[in-house]
Short mmCIF file of N, CA and C in Angstrom, two decimals:
data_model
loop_
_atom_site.label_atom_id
_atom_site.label_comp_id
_atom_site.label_asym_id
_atom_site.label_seq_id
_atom_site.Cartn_x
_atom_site.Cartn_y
_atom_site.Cartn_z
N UNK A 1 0.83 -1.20 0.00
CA UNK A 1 0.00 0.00 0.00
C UNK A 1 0.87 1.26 0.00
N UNK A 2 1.84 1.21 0.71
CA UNK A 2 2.93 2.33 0.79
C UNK A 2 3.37 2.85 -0.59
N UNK A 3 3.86 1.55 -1.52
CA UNK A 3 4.68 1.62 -2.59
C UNK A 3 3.17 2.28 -3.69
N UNK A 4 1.88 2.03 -3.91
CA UNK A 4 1.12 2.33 -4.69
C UNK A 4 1.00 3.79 -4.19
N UNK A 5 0.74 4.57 -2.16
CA UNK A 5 0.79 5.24 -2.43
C UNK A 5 1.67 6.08 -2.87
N UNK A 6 2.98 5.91 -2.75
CA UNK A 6 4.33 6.70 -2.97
C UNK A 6 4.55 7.00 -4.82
N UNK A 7 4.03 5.83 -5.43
CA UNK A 7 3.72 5.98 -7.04
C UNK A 7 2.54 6.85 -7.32
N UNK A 8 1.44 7.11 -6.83
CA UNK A 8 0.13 8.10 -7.23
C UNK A 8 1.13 9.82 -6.76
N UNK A 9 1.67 10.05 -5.35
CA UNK A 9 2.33 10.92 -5.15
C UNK A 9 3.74 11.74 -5.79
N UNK A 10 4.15 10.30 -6.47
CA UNK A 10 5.48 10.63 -7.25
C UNK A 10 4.43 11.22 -8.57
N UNK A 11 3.86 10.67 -9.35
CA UNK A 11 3.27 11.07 -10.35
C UNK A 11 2.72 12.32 -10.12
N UNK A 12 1.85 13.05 -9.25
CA UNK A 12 1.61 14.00 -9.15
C UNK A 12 2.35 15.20 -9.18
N UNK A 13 3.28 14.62 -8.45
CA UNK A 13 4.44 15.40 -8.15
C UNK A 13 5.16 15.67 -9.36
N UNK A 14 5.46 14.46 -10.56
CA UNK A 14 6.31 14.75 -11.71
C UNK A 14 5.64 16.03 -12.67
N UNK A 15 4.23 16.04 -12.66
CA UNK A 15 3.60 17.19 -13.37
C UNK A 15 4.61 18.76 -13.24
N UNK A 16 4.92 19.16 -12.04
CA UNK A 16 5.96 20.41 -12.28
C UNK A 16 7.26 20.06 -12.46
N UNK A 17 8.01 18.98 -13.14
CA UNK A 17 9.17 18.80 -13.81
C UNK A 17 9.17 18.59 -15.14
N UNK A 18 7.85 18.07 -15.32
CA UNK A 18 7.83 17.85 -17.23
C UNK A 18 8.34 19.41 -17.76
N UNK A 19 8.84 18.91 -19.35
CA UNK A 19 9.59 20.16 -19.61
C UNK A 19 9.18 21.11 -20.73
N UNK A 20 7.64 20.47 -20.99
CA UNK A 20 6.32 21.14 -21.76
C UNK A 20 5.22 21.26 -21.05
N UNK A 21 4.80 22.11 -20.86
CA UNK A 21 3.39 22.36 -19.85
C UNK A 21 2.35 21.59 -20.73
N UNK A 22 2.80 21.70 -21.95
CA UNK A 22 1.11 20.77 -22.82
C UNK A 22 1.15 19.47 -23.04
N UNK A 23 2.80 18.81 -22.50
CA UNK A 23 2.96 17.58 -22.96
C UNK A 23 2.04 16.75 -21.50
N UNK A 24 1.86 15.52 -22.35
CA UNK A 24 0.98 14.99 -21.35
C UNK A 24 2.35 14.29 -20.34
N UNK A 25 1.73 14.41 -19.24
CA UNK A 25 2.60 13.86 -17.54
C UNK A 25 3.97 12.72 -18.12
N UNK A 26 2.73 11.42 -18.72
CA UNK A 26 3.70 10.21 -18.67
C UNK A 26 5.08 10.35 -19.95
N UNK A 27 4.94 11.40 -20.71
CA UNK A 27 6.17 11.57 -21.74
C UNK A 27 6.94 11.63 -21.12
N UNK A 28 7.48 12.56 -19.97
CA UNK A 28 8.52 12.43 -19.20
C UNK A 28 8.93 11.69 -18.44
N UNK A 29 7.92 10.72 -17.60
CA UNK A 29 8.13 9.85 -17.14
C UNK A 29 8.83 8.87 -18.00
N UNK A 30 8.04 8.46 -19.20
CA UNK A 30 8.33 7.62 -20.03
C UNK A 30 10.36 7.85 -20.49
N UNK A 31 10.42 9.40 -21.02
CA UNK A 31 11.92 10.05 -20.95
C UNK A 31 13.01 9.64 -20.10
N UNK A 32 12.20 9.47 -18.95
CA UNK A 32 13.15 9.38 -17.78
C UNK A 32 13.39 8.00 -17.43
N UNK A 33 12.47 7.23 -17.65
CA UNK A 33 13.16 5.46 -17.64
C UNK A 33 11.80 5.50 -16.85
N UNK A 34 10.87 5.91 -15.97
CA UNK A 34 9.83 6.08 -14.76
C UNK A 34 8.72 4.65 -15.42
N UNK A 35 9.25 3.98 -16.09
CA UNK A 35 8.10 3.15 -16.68
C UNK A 35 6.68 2.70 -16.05
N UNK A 36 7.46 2.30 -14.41
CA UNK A 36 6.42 1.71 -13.66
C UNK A 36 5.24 3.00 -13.17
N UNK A 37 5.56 4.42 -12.62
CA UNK A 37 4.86 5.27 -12.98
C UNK A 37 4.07 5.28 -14.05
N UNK A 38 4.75 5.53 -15.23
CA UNK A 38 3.80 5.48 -16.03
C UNK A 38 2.65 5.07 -16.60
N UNK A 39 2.98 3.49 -16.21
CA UNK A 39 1.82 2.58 -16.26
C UNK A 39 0.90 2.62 -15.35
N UNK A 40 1.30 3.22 -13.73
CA UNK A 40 0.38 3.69 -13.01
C UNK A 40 -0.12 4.75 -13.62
N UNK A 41 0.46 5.96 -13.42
CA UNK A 41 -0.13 7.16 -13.97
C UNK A 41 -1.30 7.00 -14.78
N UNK A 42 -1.06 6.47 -15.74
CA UNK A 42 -1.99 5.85 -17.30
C UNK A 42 -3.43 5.05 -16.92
N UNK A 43 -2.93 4.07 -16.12
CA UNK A 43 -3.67 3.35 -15.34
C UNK A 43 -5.04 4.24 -14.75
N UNK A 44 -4.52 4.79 -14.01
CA UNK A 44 -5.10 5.78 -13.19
C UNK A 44 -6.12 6.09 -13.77
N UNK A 45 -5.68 7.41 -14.94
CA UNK A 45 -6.36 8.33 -15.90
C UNK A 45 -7.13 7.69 -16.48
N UNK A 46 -7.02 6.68 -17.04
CA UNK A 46 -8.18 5.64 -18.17
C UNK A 46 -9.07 5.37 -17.27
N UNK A 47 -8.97 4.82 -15.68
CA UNK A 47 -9.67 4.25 -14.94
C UNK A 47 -10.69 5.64 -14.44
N UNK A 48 -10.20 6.78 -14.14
CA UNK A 48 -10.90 7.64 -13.84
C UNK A 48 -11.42 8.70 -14.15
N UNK A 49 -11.15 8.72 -15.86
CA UNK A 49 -11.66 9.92 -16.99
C UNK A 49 -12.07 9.35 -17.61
N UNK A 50 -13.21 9.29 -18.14
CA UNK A 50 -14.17 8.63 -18.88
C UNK A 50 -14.36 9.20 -20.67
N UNK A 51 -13.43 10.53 -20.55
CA UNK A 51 -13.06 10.66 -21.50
C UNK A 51 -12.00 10.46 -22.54
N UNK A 52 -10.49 9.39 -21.99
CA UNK A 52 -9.84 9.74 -22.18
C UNK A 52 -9.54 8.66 -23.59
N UNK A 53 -8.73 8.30 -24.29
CA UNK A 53 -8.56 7.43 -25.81
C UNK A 53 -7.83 5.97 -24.65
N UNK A 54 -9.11 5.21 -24.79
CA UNK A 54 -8.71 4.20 -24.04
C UNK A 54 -7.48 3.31 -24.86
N UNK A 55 -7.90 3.09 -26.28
CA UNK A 55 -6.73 2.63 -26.88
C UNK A 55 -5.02 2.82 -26.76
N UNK A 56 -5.45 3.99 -26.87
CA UNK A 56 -3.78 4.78 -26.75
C UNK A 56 -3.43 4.86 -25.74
N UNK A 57 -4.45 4.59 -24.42
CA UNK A 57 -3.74 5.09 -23.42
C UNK A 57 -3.18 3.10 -22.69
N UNK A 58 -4.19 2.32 -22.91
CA UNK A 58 -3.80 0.72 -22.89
C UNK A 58 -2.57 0.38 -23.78
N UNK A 59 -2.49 1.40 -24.60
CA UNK A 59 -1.20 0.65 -25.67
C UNK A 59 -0.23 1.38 -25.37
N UNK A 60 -0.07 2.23 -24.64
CA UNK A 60 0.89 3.07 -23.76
C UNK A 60 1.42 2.21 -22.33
N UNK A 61 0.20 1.95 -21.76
CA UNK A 61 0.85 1.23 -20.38
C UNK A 61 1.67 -0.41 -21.03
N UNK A 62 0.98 -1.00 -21.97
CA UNK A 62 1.49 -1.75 -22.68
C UNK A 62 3.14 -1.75 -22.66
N UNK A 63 3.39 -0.74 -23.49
CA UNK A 63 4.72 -0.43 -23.93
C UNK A 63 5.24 -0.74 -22.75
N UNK A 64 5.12 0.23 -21.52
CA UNK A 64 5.94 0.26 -20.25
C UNK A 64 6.07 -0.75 -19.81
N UNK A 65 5.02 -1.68 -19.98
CA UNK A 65 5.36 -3.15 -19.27
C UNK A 65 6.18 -3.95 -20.12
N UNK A 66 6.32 -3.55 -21.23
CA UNK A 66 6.98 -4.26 -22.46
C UNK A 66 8.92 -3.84 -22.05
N UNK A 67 8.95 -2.41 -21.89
CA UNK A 67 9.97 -2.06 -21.22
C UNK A 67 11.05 -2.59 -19.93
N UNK A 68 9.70 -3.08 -18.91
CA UNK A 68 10.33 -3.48 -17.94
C UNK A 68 10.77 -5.11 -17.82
N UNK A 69 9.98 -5.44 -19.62
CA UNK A 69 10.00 -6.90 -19.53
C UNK A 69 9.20 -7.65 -18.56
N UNK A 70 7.99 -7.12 -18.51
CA UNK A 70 7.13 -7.71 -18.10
C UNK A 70 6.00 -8.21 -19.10
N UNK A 71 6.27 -9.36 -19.66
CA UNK A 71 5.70 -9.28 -20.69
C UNK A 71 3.56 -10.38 -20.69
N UNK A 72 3.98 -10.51 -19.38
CA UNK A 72 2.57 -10.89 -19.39
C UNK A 72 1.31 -9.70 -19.40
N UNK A 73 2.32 -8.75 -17.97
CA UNK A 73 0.98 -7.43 -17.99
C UNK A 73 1.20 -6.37 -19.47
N UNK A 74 2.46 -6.89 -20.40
CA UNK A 74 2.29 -5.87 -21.97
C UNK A 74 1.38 -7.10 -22.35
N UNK A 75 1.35 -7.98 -22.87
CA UNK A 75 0.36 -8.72 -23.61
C UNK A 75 -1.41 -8.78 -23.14
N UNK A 76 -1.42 -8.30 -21.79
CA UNK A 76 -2.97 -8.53 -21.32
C UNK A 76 -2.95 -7.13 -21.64
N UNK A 77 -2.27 -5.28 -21.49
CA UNK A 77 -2.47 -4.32 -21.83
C UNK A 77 -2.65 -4.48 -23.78
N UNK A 78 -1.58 -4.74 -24.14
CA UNK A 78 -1.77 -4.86 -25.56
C UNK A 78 -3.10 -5.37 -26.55
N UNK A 79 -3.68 -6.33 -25.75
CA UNK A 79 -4.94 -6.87 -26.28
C UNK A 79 -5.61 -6.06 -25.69
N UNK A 80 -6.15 -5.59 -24.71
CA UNK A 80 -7.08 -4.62 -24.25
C UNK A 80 -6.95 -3.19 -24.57
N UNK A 81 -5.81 -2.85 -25.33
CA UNK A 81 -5.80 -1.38 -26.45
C UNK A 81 -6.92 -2.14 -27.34
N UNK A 82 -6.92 -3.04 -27.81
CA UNK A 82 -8.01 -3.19 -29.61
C UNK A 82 -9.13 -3.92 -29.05
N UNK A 83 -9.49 -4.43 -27.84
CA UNK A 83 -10.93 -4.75 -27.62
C UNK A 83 -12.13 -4.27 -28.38
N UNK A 84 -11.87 -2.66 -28.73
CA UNK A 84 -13.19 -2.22 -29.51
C UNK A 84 -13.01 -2.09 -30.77
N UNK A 85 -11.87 -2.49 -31.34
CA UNK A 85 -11.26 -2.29 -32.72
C UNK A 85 -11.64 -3.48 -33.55
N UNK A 86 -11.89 -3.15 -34.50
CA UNK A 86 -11.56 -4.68 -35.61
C UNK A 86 -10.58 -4.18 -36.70
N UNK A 87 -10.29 -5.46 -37.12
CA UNK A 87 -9.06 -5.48 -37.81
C UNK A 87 -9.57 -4.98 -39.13
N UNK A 88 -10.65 -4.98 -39.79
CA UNK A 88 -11.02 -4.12 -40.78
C UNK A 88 -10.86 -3.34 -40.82
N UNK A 89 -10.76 -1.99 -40.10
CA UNK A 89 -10.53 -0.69 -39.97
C UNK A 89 -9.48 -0.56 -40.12
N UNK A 90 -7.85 -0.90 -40.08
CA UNK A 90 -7.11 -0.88 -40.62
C UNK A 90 -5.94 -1.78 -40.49
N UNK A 91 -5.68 -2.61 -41.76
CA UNK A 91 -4.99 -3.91 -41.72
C UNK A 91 -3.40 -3.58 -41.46
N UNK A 92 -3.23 -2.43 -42.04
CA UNK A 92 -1.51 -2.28 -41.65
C UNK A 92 -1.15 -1.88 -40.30
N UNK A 93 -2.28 -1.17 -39.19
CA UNK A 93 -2.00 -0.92 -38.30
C UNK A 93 -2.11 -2.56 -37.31
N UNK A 94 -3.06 -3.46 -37.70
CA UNK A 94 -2.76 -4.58 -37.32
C UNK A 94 -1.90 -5.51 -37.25
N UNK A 95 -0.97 -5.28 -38.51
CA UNK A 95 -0.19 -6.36 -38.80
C UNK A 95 0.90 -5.77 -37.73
N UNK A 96 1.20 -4.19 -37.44
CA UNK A 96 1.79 -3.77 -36.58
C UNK A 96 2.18 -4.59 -34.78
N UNK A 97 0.50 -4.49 -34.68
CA UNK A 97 -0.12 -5.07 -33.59
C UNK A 97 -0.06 -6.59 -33.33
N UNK A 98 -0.18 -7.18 -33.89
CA UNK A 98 0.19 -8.66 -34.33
C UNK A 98 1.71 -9.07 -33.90
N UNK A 99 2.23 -8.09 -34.83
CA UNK A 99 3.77 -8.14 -34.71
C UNK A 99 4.48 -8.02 -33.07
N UNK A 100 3.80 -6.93 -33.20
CA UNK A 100 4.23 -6.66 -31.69
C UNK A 100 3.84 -7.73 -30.26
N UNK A 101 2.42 -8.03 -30.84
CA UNK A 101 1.98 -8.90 -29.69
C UNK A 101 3.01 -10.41 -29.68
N UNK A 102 3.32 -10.61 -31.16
CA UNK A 102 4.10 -11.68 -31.12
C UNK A 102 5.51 -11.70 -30.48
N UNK A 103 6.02 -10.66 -30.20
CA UNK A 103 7.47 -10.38 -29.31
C UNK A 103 7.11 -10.28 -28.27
N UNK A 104 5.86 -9.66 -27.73
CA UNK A 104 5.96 -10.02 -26.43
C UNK A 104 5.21 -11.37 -25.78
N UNK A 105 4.82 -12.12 -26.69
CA UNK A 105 4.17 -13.36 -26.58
C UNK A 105 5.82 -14.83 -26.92
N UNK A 106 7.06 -14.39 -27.20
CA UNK A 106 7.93 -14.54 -27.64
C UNK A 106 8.05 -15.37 -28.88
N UNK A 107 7.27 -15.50 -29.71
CA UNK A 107 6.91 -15.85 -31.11
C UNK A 107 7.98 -15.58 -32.21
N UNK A 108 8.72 -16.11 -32.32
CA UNK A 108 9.61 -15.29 -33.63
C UNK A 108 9.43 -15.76 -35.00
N UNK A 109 8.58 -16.64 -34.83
CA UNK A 109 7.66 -16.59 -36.58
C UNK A 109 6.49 -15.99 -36.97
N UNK A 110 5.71 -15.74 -35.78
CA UNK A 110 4.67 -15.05 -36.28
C UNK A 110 5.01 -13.16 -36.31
N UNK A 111 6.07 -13.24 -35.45
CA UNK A 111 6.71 -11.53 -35.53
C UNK A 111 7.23 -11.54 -37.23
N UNK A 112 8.10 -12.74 -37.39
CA UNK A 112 8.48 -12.25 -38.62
C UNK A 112 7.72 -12.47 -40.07
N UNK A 113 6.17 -12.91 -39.55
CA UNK A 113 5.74 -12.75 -40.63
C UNK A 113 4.62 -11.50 -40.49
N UNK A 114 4.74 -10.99 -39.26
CA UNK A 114 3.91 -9.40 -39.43
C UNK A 114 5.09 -8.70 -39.98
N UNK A 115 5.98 -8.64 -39.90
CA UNK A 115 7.26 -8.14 -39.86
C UNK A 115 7.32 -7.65 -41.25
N UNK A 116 7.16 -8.61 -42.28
CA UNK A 116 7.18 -8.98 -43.38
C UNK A 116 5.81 -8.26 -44.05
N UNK A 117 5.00 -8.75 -44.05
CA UNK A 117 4.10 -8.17 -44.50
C UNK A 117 3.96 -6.46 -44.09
N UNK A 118 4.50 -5.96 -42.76
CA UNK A 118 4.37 -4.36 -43.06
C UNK A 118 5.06 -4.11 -43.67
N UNK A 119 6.80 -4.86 -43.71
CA UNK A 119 7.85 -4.34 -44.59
C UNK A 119 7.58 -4.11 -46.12
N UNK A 120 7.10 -5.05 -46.61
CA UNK A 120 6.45 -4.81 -48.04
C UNK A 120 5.20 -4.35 -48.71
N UNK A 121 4.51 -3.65 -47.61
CA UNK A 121 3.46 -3.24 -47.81
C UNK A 121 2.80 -2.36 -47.23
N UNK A 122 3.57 -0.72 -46.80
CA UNK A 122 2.82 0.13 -45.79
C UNK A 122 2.96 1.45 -46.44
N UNK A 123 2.00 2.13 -45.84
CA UNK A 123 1.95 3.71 -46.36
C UNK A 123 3.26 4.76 -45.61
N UNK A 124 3.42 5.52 -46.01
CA UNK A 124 4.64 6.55 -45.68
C UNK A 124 4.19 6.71 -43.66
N UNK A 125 2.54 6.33 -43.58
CA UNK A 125 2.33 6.79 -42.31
C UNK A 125 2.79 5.52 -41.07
N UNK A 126 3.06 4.56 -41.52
CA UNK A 126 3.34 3.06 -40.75
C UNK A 126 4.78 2.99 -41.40
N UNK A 127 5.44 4.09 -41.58
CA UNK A 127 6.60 3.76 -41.68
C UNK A 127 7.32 3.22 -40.58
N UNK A 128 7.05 4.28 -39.71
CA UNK A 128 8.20 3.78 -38.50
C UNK A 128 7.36 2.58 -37.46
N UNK A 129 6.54 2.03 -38.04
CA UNK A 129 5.96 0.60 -37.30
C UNK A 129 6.85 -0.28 -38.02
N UNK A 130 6.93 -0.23 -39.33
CA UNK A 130 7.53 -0.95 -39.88
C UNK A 130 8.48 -1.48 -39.53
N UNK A 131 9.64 -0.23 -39.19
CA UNK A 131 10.97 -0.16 -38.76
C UNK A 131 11.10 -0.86 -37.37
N UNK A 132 10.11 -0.50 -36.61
CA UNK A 132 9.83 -1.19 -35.41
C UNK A 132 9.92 -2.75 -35.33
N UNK A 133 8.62 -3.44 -35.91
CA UNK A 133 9.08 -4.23 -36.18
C UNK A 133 10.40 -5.17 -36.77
N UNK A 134 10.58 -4.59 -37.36
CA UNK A 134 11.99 -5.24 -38.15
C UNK A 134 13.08 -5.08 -36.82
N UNK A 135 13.47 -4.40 -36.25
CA UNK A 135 14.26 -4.07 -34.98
C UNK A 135 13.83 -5.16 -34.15
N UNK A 136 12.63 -5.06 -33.55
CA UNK A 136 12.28 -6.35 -32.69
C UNK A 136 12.61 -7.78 -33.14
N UNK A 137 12.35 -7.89 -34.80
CA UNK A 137 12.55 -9.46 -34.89
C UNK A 137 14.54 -9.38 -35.22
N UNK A 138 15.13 -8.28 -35.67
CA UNK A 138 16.65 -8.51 -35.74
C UNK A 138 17.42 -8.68 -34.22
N UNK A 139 16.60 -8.34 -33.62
CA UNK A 139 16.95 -8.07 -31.64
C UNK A 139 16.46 -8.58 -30.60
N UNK A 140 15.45 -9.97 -31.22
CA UNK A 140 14.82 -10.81 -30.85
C UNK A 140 15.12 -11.10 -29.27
N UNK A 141 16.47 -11.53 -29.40
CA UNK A 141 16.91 -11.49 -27.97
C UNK A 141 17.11 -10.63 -27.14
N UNK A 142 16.84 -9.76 -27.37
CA UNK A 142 16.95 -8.23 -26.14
C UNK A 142 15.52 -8.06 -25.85
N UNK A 143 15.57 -7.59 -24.30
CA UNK A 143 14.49 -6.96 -24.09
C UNK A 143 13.81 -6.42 -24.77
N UNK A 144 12.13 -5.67 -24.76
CA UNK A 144 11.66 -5.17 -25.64
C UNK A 144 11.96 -3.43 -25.89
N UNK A 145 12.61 -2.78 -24.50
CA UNK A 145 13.09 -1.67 -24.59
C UNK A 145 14.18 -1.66 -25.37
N UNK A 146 15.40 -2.04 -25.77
CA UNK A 146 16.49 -1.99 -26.52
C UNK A 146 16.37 -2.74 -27.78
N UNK A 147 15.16 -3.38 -27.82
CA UNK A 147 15.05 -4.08 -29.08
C UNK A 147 14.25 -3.56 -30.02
N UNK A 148 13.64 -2.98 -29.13
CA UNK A 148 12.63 -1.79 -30.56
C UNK A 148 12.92 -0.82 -31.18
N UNK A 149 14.11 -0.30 -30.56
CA UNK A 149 14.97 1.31 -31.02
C UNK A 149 15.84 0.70 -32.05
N UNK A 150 15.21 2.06 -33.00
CA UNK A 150 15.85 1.75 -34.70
C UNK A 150 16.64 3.00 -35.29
N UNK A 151 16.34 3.74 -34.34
CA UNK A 151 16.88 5.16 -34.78
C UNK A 151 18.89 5.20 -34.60
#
């Protein structure tokens, strides 16, 4: 109980260090390595704004757990970003999703065949999913934080 409250208080608290007043809280956290914050933080906000982009904000805490290599709570966040989604609405952002779920599900054939299919087939806007992917399945063995950076 200590440690959850000391994470709601740290988060609050990070709001006057971020280094954009418009950027949202968890960028900096996220900047700063704060992963497990973040996923609280995120947590939080989805759970208690009823307005907020539940997708983005589940495929955000996702990431962080993907970061810390926790890859059971990124795979139960990761599927619960597209609960309201279908894959009709857009196939390249899926194959993304797929891809991804397959690294953290540790799959390295089904990564490299999302992998594949964005590589040869995406708009200028899924570029850098693309790239993503391809990083994860060349870095297979690294965590998912050092294995996704392509830059």
């Amino acid at each position: 109980m200590k440690k959850v409250t000391l994470i709601i208080v740290m988060t609050f608290l990070s709001n006057a260090f971020c280094q954009e007043k418009n950027e949202p809280q968890w960028w900096a956290m996220e900047r700063d390595g704060n992963y497990l914050e973040m996923a609280s933080h995120l947590l939080y906000k989805v759970q208690s704004d009823s307005t907020r982009n539940e997708h983005a904000d589940y495929m955000h805490i996702a990431r962080a757990y993907g970061y810390l290599n926790d890859y059971e709570k990124a795979i139960y966040y990761w599927k619960k970003s597209m609960i309201e989604l279908s894959e009709s609405n857009d196939e390249q952002y899926w194959w993304y999703f797929k891809g991804t779920l397959a690294f953290f599900e540790r799959n390295r054939e089904e990564l490299f065949k999302y992998m594949n299919l964005l590589k040869n087939d995406h708009s200028p806007y899924y570029a850098n999913n693309a790239k993503t992917l391809e990083a994860l399945y060349e870095n297979f063995e690294k965590g998912y934080r050092l294995a996704s950076q392509w830059k």
